[in-house]
PDB file of C-alpha atoms in Angstrom:
ATOM      1  CA  UNK A 244      85.824  49.307 146.175  1.00  0.00           C
ATOM      2  CA  UNK A 245      86.690  47.056 143.230  1.00  0.00           C
ATOM      3  CA  UNK A 246      84.763  47.736 140.065  1.00  0.00           C
ATOM      4  CA  UNK A 247      84.232  46.551 136.525  1.00  0.00           C
ATOM      5  CA  UNK A 248      85.755  48.926 134.009  1.00  0.00           C
ATOM      6  CA  UNK A 249      84.796  49.241 130.366  1.00  0.00           C
ATOM      7  CA  UNK A 250      86.390  50.914 127.361  1.00  0.00           C
ATOM      8  CA  UNK A 251      85.630  52.820 125.306  1.00  0.00           C
ATOM      9  CA  UNK A 252      82.877  54.771 126.979  1.00  0.00           C
ATOM     10  CA  UNK A 253      81.513  55.754 123.580  1.00  0.00           C
ATOM     11  CA  UNK A 254      82.327  54.477 120.100  1.00  0.00           C
ATOM     12  CA  UNK A 255      80.948  55.663 116.802  1.00  0.00           C
ATOM     13  CA  UNK A 256      81.386  53.365 113.838  1.00  0.00           C
ATOM     14  CA  UNK A 257      80.195  52.914 110.300  1.00  0.00           C
ATOM     15  CA  UNK A 258      77.814  50.111 109.434  1.00  0.00           C
ATOM     16  CA  UNK A 259      79.713  46.981 108.434  1.00  0.00           C
ATOM     17  CA  UNK A 260      82.778  47.775 110.522  1.00  0.00           C
ATOM     18  CA  UNK A 261      84.130  45.523 113.237  1.00  0.00           C
ATOM     19  CA  UNK A 262      83.970  46.735 116.812  1.00  0.00           C
ATOM     20  CA  UNK A 263      85.662  45.414 119.927  1.00  0.00           C
ATOM     21  CA  UNK A 264      84.395  46.454 123.331  1.00  0.00           C
ATOM     22  CA  UNK A 265      86.680  45.811 126.255  1.00  0.00           C
ATOM     23  CA  UNK A 266      86.049  45.047 129.883  1.00  0.00           C
ATOM     24  CA  UNK A 267      88.232  44.474 132.905  1.00  0.00           C
ATOM     25  CA  UNK A 268      86.219  42.416 135.394  1.00  0.00           C
ATOM     26  CA  UNK A 269      86.843  42.439 139.122  1.00  0.00           C
ATOM     27  CA  UNK A 270      90.075  40.570 139.678  1.00  0.00           C
ATOM     28  CA  UNK A 271      88.923  37.531 141.677  1.00  0.00           C
ATOM     29  CA  UNK A 272      85.752  37.007 139.679  1.00  0.00           C
ATOM     30  CA  UNK A 273      85.387  33.950 137.510  1.00  0.00           C
ATOM     31  CA  UNK A 274      82.134  34.533 135.640  1.00  0.00           C
ATOM     32  CA  UNK A 275      81.669  37.171 133.009  1.00  0.00           C
ATOM     33  CA  UNK A 276      78.691  38.543 131.162  1.00  0.00           C
ATOM     34  CA  UNK A 277      77.632  40.949 128.460  1.00  0.00           C
ATOM     35  CA  UNK A 278      74.278  42.686 128.458  1.00  0.00           C
ATOM     36  CA  UNK A 279      72.989  45.425 126.209  1.00  0.00           C
ATOM     37  CA  UNK A 280      70.366  48.131 126.406  1.00  0.00           C
ATOM     38  CA  UNK A 281      68.956  49.808 123.339  1.00  0.00           C
ATOM     39  CA  UNK A 282      67.980  53.383 124.135  1.00  0.00           C
ATOM     40  CA  UNK A 283      64.690  53.451 126.022  1.00  0.00           C
ATOM     41  CA  UNK A 284      64.390  49.677 126.161  1.00  0.00           C
ATOM     42  CA  UNK A 285      65.076  46.880 128.605  1.00  0.00           C
ATOM     43  CA  UNK A 286      68.447  45.565 129.651  1.00  0.00           C
ATOM     44  CA  UNK A 287      68.950  42.340 127.672  1.00  0.00           C
ATOM     45  CA  UNK A 288      71.213  39.382 128.391  1.00  0.00           C
ATOM     46  CA  UNK A 289      73.655  38.530 125.624  1.00  0.00           C
ATOM     47  CA  UNK A 290      76.130  35.948 126.882  1.00  0.00           C
ATOM     48  CA  UNK A 291      77.810  34.440 129.905  1.00  0.00           C
ATOM     49  CA  UNK A 292      81.342  33.093 129.981  1.00  0.00           C
ATOM     50  CA  UNK A 293      83.208  30.811 132.339  1.00  0.00           C
ATOM     51  CA  UNK A 294      86.408  28.818 132.157  1.00  0.00           C
ATOM     52  CA  UNK A 295      87.222  30.186 128.722  1.00  0.00           C
ATOM     53  CA  UNK A 296      84.007  29.168 127.110  1.00  0.00           C
ATOM     54  CA  UNK A 297      80.485  30.412 126.634  1.00  0.00           C
ATOM     55  CA  UNK A 298      78.155  28.917 129.215  1.00  0.00           C
ATOM     56  CA  UNK A 299      74.933  30.481 127.978  1.00  0.00           C
ATOM     57  CA  UNK A 300      73.854  32.851 125.223  1.00  0.00           C
ATOM     58  CA  UNK A 301      70.686  34.513 124.068  1.00  0.00           C
ATOM     59  CA  UNK A 302      69.075  34.570 120.642  1.00  0.00           C
ATOM     60  CA  UNK A 303      70.538  38.030 120.132  1.00  0.00           C
ATOM     61  CA  UNK A 304      74.057  36.625 120.355  1.00  0.00           C
ATOM     62  CA  UNK A 305      74.319  35.359 116.797  1.00  0.00           C
ATOM     63  CA  UNK A 306      77.355  34.614 114.644  1.00  0.00           C
ATOM     64  CA  UNK A 307      78.170  38.310 114.371  1.00  0.00           C
ATOM     65  CA  UNK A 308      79.084  38.348 118.040  1.00  0.00           C
ATOM     66  CA  UNK A 309      81.993  36.709 119.798  1.00  0.00           C
ATOM     67  CA  UNK A 310      83.591  36.938 123.217  1.00  0.00           C
ATOM     68  CA  UNK A 311      87.103  36.290 124.335  1.00  0.00           C
ATOM     69  CA  UNK A 312      89.297  36.450 127.367  1.00  0.00           C
ATOM     70  CA  UNK A 313      92.619  37.083 125.649  1.00  0.00           C
ATOM     71  CA  UNK A 314      94.636  37.388 128.850  1.00  0.00           C
ATOM     72  CA  UNK A 315      94.149  37.184 132.587  1.00  0.00           C
ATOM     73  CA  UNK A 316      92.399  40.496 132.927  1.00  0.00           C
ATOM     74  CA  UNK A 317      90.439  41.510 129.827  1.00  0.00           C
ATOM     75  CA  UNK A 318      87.101  40.247 128.570  1.00  0.00           C
ATOM     76  CA  UNK A 319      86.068  41.429 125.118  1.00  0.00           C
ATOM     77  CA  UNK A 320      82.945  41.518 122.996  1.00  0.00           C
ATOM     78  CA  UNK A 321      83.480  41.634 119.250  1.00  0.00           C
ATOM     79  CA  UNK A 322      80.841  42.538 116.715  1.00  0.00           C
ATOM     80  CA  UNK A 323      82.116  41.456 113.313  1.00  0.00           C
ATOM     81  CA  UNK A 324      80.034  43.542 110.969  1.00  0.00           C
ATOM     82  CA  UNK A 325      77.977  46.128 112.776  1.00  0.00           C
ATOM     83  CA  UNK A 326      74.393  46.913 111.832  1.00  0.00           C
ATOM     84  CA  UNK A 327      72.331  49.974 112.646  1.00  0.00           C
ATOM     85  CA  UNK A 328      70.335  47.949 115.154  1.00  0.00           C
ATOM     86  CA  UNK A 329      73.493  47.161 117.125  1.00  0.00           C
ATOM     87  CA  UNK A 330      73.456  50.731 118.415  1.00  0.00           C
ATOM     88  CA  UNK A 331      73.050  50.363 122.156  1.00  0.00           C
ATOM     89  CA  UNK A 332      74.742  50.604 125.524  1.00  0.00           C
ATOM     90  CA  UNK A 333      76.731  47.456 126.189  1.00  0.00           C
ATOM     91  CA  UNK A 334      77.289  46.451 129.797  1.00  0.00           C
ATOM     92  CA  UNK A 335      79.909  44.042 131.011  1.00  0.00           C
ATOM     93  CA  UNK A 336      79.365  42.293 134.332  1.00  0.00           C
ATOM     94  CA  UNK A 337      81.232  39.834 136.474  1.00  0.00           C
ATOM     95  CA  UNK A 338      80.489  37.672 139.464  1.00  0.00           C
ATOM     96  CA  UNK A 339      82.511  35.695 141.943  1.00  0.00           C
ATOM     97  CA  UNK A 340      80.233  32.711 142.182  1.00  0.00           C
ATOM     98  CA  UNK A 341      77.749  31.084 139.950  1.00  0.00           C
ATOM     99  CA  UNK A 342      74.084  30.289 139.826  1.00  0.00           C
ATOM    100  CA  UNK A 343      72.137  29.507 142.898  1.00  0.00           C
ATOM    101  CA  UNK A 344      73.244  28.815 146.406  1.00  0.00           C
ATOM    102  CA  UNK A 345      73.944  30.659 149.616  1.00  0.00           C
ATOM    103  CA  UNK A 346      76.205  33.041 147.705  1.00  0.00           C
ATOM    104  CA  UNK A 347      74.000  33.581 144.744  1.00  0.00           C
ATOM    105  CA  UNK A 348      76.295  35.288 142.349  1.00  0.00           C
ATOM    106  CA  UNK A 349      75.633  38.973 142.702  1.00  0.00           C
ATOM    107  CA  UNK A 350      76.536  40.574 139.392  1.00  0.00           C
ATOM    108  CA  UNK A 351      78.685  43.687 139.329  1.00  0.00           C
ATOM    109  CA  UNK A 352      78.100  45.807 136.246  1.00  0.00           C
ATOM    110  CA  UNK A 353      80.396  48.271 134.545  1.00  0.00           C
ATOM    111  CA  UNK A 354      79.327  51.738 133.473  1.00  0.00           C
ATOM    112  CA  UNK A 355      78.792  50.635 129.908  1.00  0.00           C
ATOM    113  CA  UNK A 356      80.111  51.326 126.428  1.00  0.00           C
ATOM    114  CA  UNK A 357      77.797  53.262 124.170  1.00  0.00           C
ATOM    115  CA  UNK A 358      77.981  52.044 120.577  1.00  0.00           C
ATOM    116  CA  UNK A 359      76.581  54.210 117.816  1.00  0.00           C
ATOM    117  CA  UNK A 360      76.407  52.683 114.353  1.00  0.00           C
ATOM    118  CA  UNK A 361      75.928  55.119 111.468  1.00  0.00           C
TER     119      UNK A 361
ATOM    120  CA  UNK B 236      59.954  37.348 129.224  1.00  0.00           C
ATOM    121  CA  UNK B 237      60.308  38.705 132.735  1.00  0.00           C
ATOM    122  CA  UNK B 238      58.453  36.726 135.375  1.00  0.00           C
ATOM    123  CA  UNK B 239      57.696  39.800 137.451  1.00  0.00           C
ATOM    124  CA  UNK B 240      55.169  42.635 137.404  1.00  0.00           C
ATOM    125  CA  UNK B 241      55.953  46.071 138.795  1.00  0.00           C
ATOM    126  CA  UNK B 242      54.169  49.433 138.712  1.00  0.00           C
ATOM    127  CA  UNK B 243      55.731  51.634 136.032  1.00  0.00           C
ATOM    128  CA  UNK B 244      56.370  54.586 138.324  1.00  0.00           C
ATOM    129  CA  UNK B 245      56.207  55.784 141.918  1.00  0.00           C
ATOM    130  CA  UNK B 246      56.963  58.965 143.805  1.00  0.00           C
ATOM    131  CA  UNK B 247      58.410  59.307 147.263  1.00  0.00           C
ATOM    132  CA  UNK B 248      59.247  62.287 149.461  1.00  0.00           C
ATOM    133  CA  UNK B 249      62.839  62.640 150.541  1.00  0.00           C
ATOM    134  CA  UNK B 250      63.396  61.135 153.991  1.00  0.00           C
ATOM    135  CA  UNK B 251      60.363  58.915 153.784  1.00  0.00           C
ATOM    136  CA  UNK B 252      60.337  55.171 153.226  1.00  0.00           C
ATOM    137  CA  UNK B 253      59.938  54.032 149.640  1.00  0.00           C
ATOM    138  CA  UNK B 254      58.032  50.755 149.305  1.00  0.00           C
ATOM    139  CA  UNK B 255      58.333  49.190 145.869  1.00  0.00           C
ATOM    140  CA  UNK B 256      56.051  46.221 145.202  1.00  0.00           C
ATOM    141  CA  UNK B 257      56.662  43.300 142.875  1.00  0.00           C
ATOM    142  CA  UNK B 258      54.473  40.394 141.847  1.00  0.00           C
ATOM    143  CA  UNK B 259      56.064  37.078 140.898  1.00  0.00           C
ATOM    144  CA  UNK B 260      53.161  34.666 141.150  1.00  0.00           C
ATOM    145  CA  UNK B 261      54.815  31.940 139.025  1.00  0.00           C
ATOM    146  CA  UNK B 262      58.045  31.784 141.007  1.00  0.00           C
ATOM    147  CA  UNK B 263      59.467  28.312 141.560  1.00  0.00           C
ATOM    148  CA  UNK B 264      60.755  26.948 144.829  1.00  0.00           C
ATOM    149  CA  UNK B 265      64.429  27.337 143.985  1.00  0.00           C
ATOM    150  CA  UNK B 266      64.241  30.756 142.374  1.00  0.00           C
ATOM    151  CA  UNK B 267      65.590  33.794 144.142  1.00  0.00           C
ATOM    152  CA  UNK B 268      64.161  37.299 143.990  1.00  0.00           C
ATOM    153  CA  UNK B 269      66.745  39.924 143.098  1.00  0.00           C
ATOM    154  CA  UNK B 270      66.507  43.683 143.110  1.00  0.00           C
ATOM    155  CA  UNK B 271      68.722  45.901 141.011  1.00  0.00           C
ATOM    156  CA  UNK B 272      68.494  49.573 140.187  1.00  0.00           C
ATOM    157  CA  UNK B 273      69.706  51.699 137.305  1.00  0.00           C
ATOM    158  CA  UNK B 274      70.469  55.360 137.801  1.00  0.00           C
ATOM    159  CA  UNK B 275      70.179  57.271 134.510  1.00  0.00           C
ATOM    160  CA  UNK B 276      71.924  55.074 131.935  1.00  0.00           C
ATOM    161  CA  UNK B 277      74.555  53.715 134.287  1.00  0.00           C
ATOM    162  CA  UNK B 278      75.135  50.018 134.764  1.00  0.00           C
ATOM    163  CA  UNK B 279      72.591  48.209 136.929  1.00  0.00           C
ATOM    164  CA  UNK B 280      73.495  48.114 140.601  1.00  0.00           C
ATOM    165  CA  UNK B 281      72.742  45.184 142.854  1.00  0.00           C
ATOM    166  CA  UNK B 282      70.605  46.005 145.883  1.00  0.00           C
ATOM    167  CA  UNK B 283      69.487  42.842 147.608  1.00  0.00           C
ATOM    168  CA  UNK B 284      68.211  39.329 147.034  1.00  0.00           C
ATOM    169  CA  UNK B 285      66.258  36.694 148.929  1.00  0.00           C
ATOM    170  CA  UNK B 286      64.698  33.268 148.711  1.00  0.00           C
ATOM    171  CA  UNK B 287      61.923  33.160 151.275  1.00  0.00           C
ATOM    172  CA  UNK B 288      63.096  34.943 154.396  1.00  0.00           C
ATOM    173  CA  UNK B 289      63.069  38.696 154.769  1.00  0.00           C
ATOM    174  CA  UNK B 290      66.460  40.239 154.158  1.00  0.00           C
ATOM    175  CA  UNK B 291      68.110  43.497 155.170  1.00  0.00           C
ATOM    176  CA  UNK B 292      71.379  45.114 154.221  1.00  0.00           C
ATOM    177  CA  UNK B 293      72.852  48.575 154.331  1.00  0.00           C
ATOM    178  CA  UNK B 294      70.861  49.679 151.313  1.00  0.00           C
ATOM    179  CA  UNK B 295      67.411  48.205 151.751  1.00  0.00           C
ATOM    180  CA  UNK B 296      65.075  45.600 153.162  1.00  0.00           C
ATOM    181  CA  UNK B 297      63.322  42.897 151.204  1.00  0.00           C
ATOM    182  CA  UNK B 298      60.011  41.542 152.437  1.00  0.00           C
ATOM    183  CA  UNK B 299      58.832  38.339 150.728  1.00  0.00           C
ATOM    184  CA  UNK B 300      55.313  37.058 151.353  1.00  0.00           C
ATOM    185  CA  UNK B 301      54.902  33.624 152.838  1.00  0.00           C
ATOM    186  CA  UNK B 302      53.573  32.198 149.569  1.00  0.00           C
ATOM    187  CA  UNK B 303      56.490  33.871 147.750  1.00  0.00           C
ATOM    188  CA  UNK B 304      54.173  35.292 145.117  1.00  0.00           C
ATOM    189  CA  UNK B 305      55.099  38.865 145.834  1.00  0.00           C
ATOM    190  CA  UNK B 306      57.728  40.968 147.527  1.00  0.00           C
ATOM    191  CA  UNK B 307      58.401  44.551 148.562  1.00  0.00           C
ATOM    192  CA  UNK B 308      61.666  46.436 148.450  1.00  0.00           C
ATOM    193  CA  UNK B 309      61.913  49.036 151.196  1.00  0.00           C
ATOM    194  CA  UNK B 310      64.301  51.977 151.080  1.00  0.00           C
ATOM    195  CA  UNK B 311      63.917  53.186 154.668  1.00  0.00           C
ATOM    196  CA  UNK B 312      64.917  56.813 154.182  1.00  0.00           C
ATOM    197  CA  UNK B 313      64.846  57.738 150.519  1.00  0.00           C
ATOM    198  CA  UNK B 314      67.218  60.409 149.257  1.00  0.00           C
ATOM    199  CA  UNK B 315      67.312  62.267 145.962  1.00  0.00           C
ATOM    200  CA  UNK B 316      70.141  59.967 144.891  1.00  0.00           C
ATOM    201  CA  UNK B 317      67.760  57.014 145.106  1.00  0.00           C
ATOM    202  CA  UNK B 318      65.899  58.308 142.055  1.00  0.00           C
ATOM    203  CA  UNK B 319      66.313  55.444 139.597  1.00  0.00           C
ATOM    204  CA  UNK B 320      64.607  52.572 137.809  1.00  0.00           C
ATOM    205  CA  UNK B 321      64.236  49.620 140.168  1.00  0.00           C
ATOM    206  CA  UNK B 322      64.117  46.115 138.741  1.00  0.00           C
ATOM    207  CA  UNK B 323      62.640  43.112 140.491  1.00  0.00           C
ATOM    208  CA  UNK B 324      64.064  39.962 138.904  1.00  0.00           C
ATOM    209  CA  UNK B 325      63.414  36.302 139.432  1.00  0.00           C
ATOM    210  CA  UNK B 326      66.567  34.484 138.591  1.00  0.00           C
ATOM    211  CA  UNK B 327      65.743  31.330 136.683  1.00  0.00           C
ATOM    212  CA  UNK B 328      67.003  28.181 138.323  1.00  0.00           C
ATOM    213  CA  UNK B 329      70.149  26.695 136.818  1.00  0.00           C
ATOM    214  CA  UNK B 330      70.779  29.597 134.500  1.00  0.00           C
ATOM    215  CA  UNK B 331      73.178  32.494 134.389  1.00  0.00           C
ATOM    216  CA  UNK B 332      70.976  35.162 133.078  1.00  0.00           C
ATOM    217  CA  UNK B 333      69.007  37.917 134.707  1.00  0.00           C
ATOM    218  CA  UNK B 334      65.829  38.773 132.803  1.00  0.00           C
ATOM    219  CA  UNK B 335      65.179  42.467 133.249  1.00  0.00           C
ATOM    220  CA  UNK B 336      61.669  43.808 132.910  1.00  0.00           C
ATOM    221  CA  UNK B 337      60.674  47.420 132.562  1.00  0.00           C
ATOM    222  CA  UNK B 338      61.008  48.098 136.277  1.00  0.00           C
ATOM    223  CA  UNK B 339      59.582  50.869 138.453  1.00  0.00           C
ATOM    224  CA  UNK B 340      60.806  54.398 137.929  1.00  0.00           C
ATOM    225  CA  UNK B 341      61.117  55.859 141.423  1.00  0.00           C
ATOM    226  CA  UNK B 342      61.190  59.622 141.649  1.00  0.00           C
ATOM    227  CA  UNK B 343      62.277  61.004 145.016  1.00  0.00           C
ATOM    228  CA  UNK B 344      61.276  64.635 145.448  1.00  0.00           C
ATOM    229  CA  UNK B 345      62.465  67.228 147.991  1.00  0.00           C
TER     230      UNK B 345
END
């Protein structure tokens, strides 16, 4: 069964460093997402991406964050200057279709990348 | 904020049906009800979704009340591997995002 893969599984970084989290969505999917989950808290939406541009983003997704699809397979989340509060599990997701309709865009999530900022 | 209310935890005996309730009294006519689950700290896993009719797939059944203000996810024969946090989500119309609440922690015991 096709799946979303994420690397690295765990990254430890120093505060102020740049971090890039990578995701390979399912190959025929067109819509990509990043969510995060701080330990013990809810899963939170960060950003959605379609046709090489951001389609929606949350208040969390400030100027420190950026997303990119550098080639036909990868989808990346960059955090420019990490803060302690960026420590979380980051989940990438993808979907074949979009928004509402008969095929209502089931999201497939990866296993996550755990980011620890020291 | 999440538009759903779920009990924080439930227990279920292995082999029995697990019935997980969800209230979504402010749901709009074009909003779907989605269920996802999260096992340990893994990525959320899609289970089922519906608009107003009851739905069934290989994992579960979804029963939506006629007024659409509440729904129940049914795992017909719970196994230990179904122990997880179950999220009931109303997907906002015309938006990409899923708003996760705190969910129901289902513990299946032998």
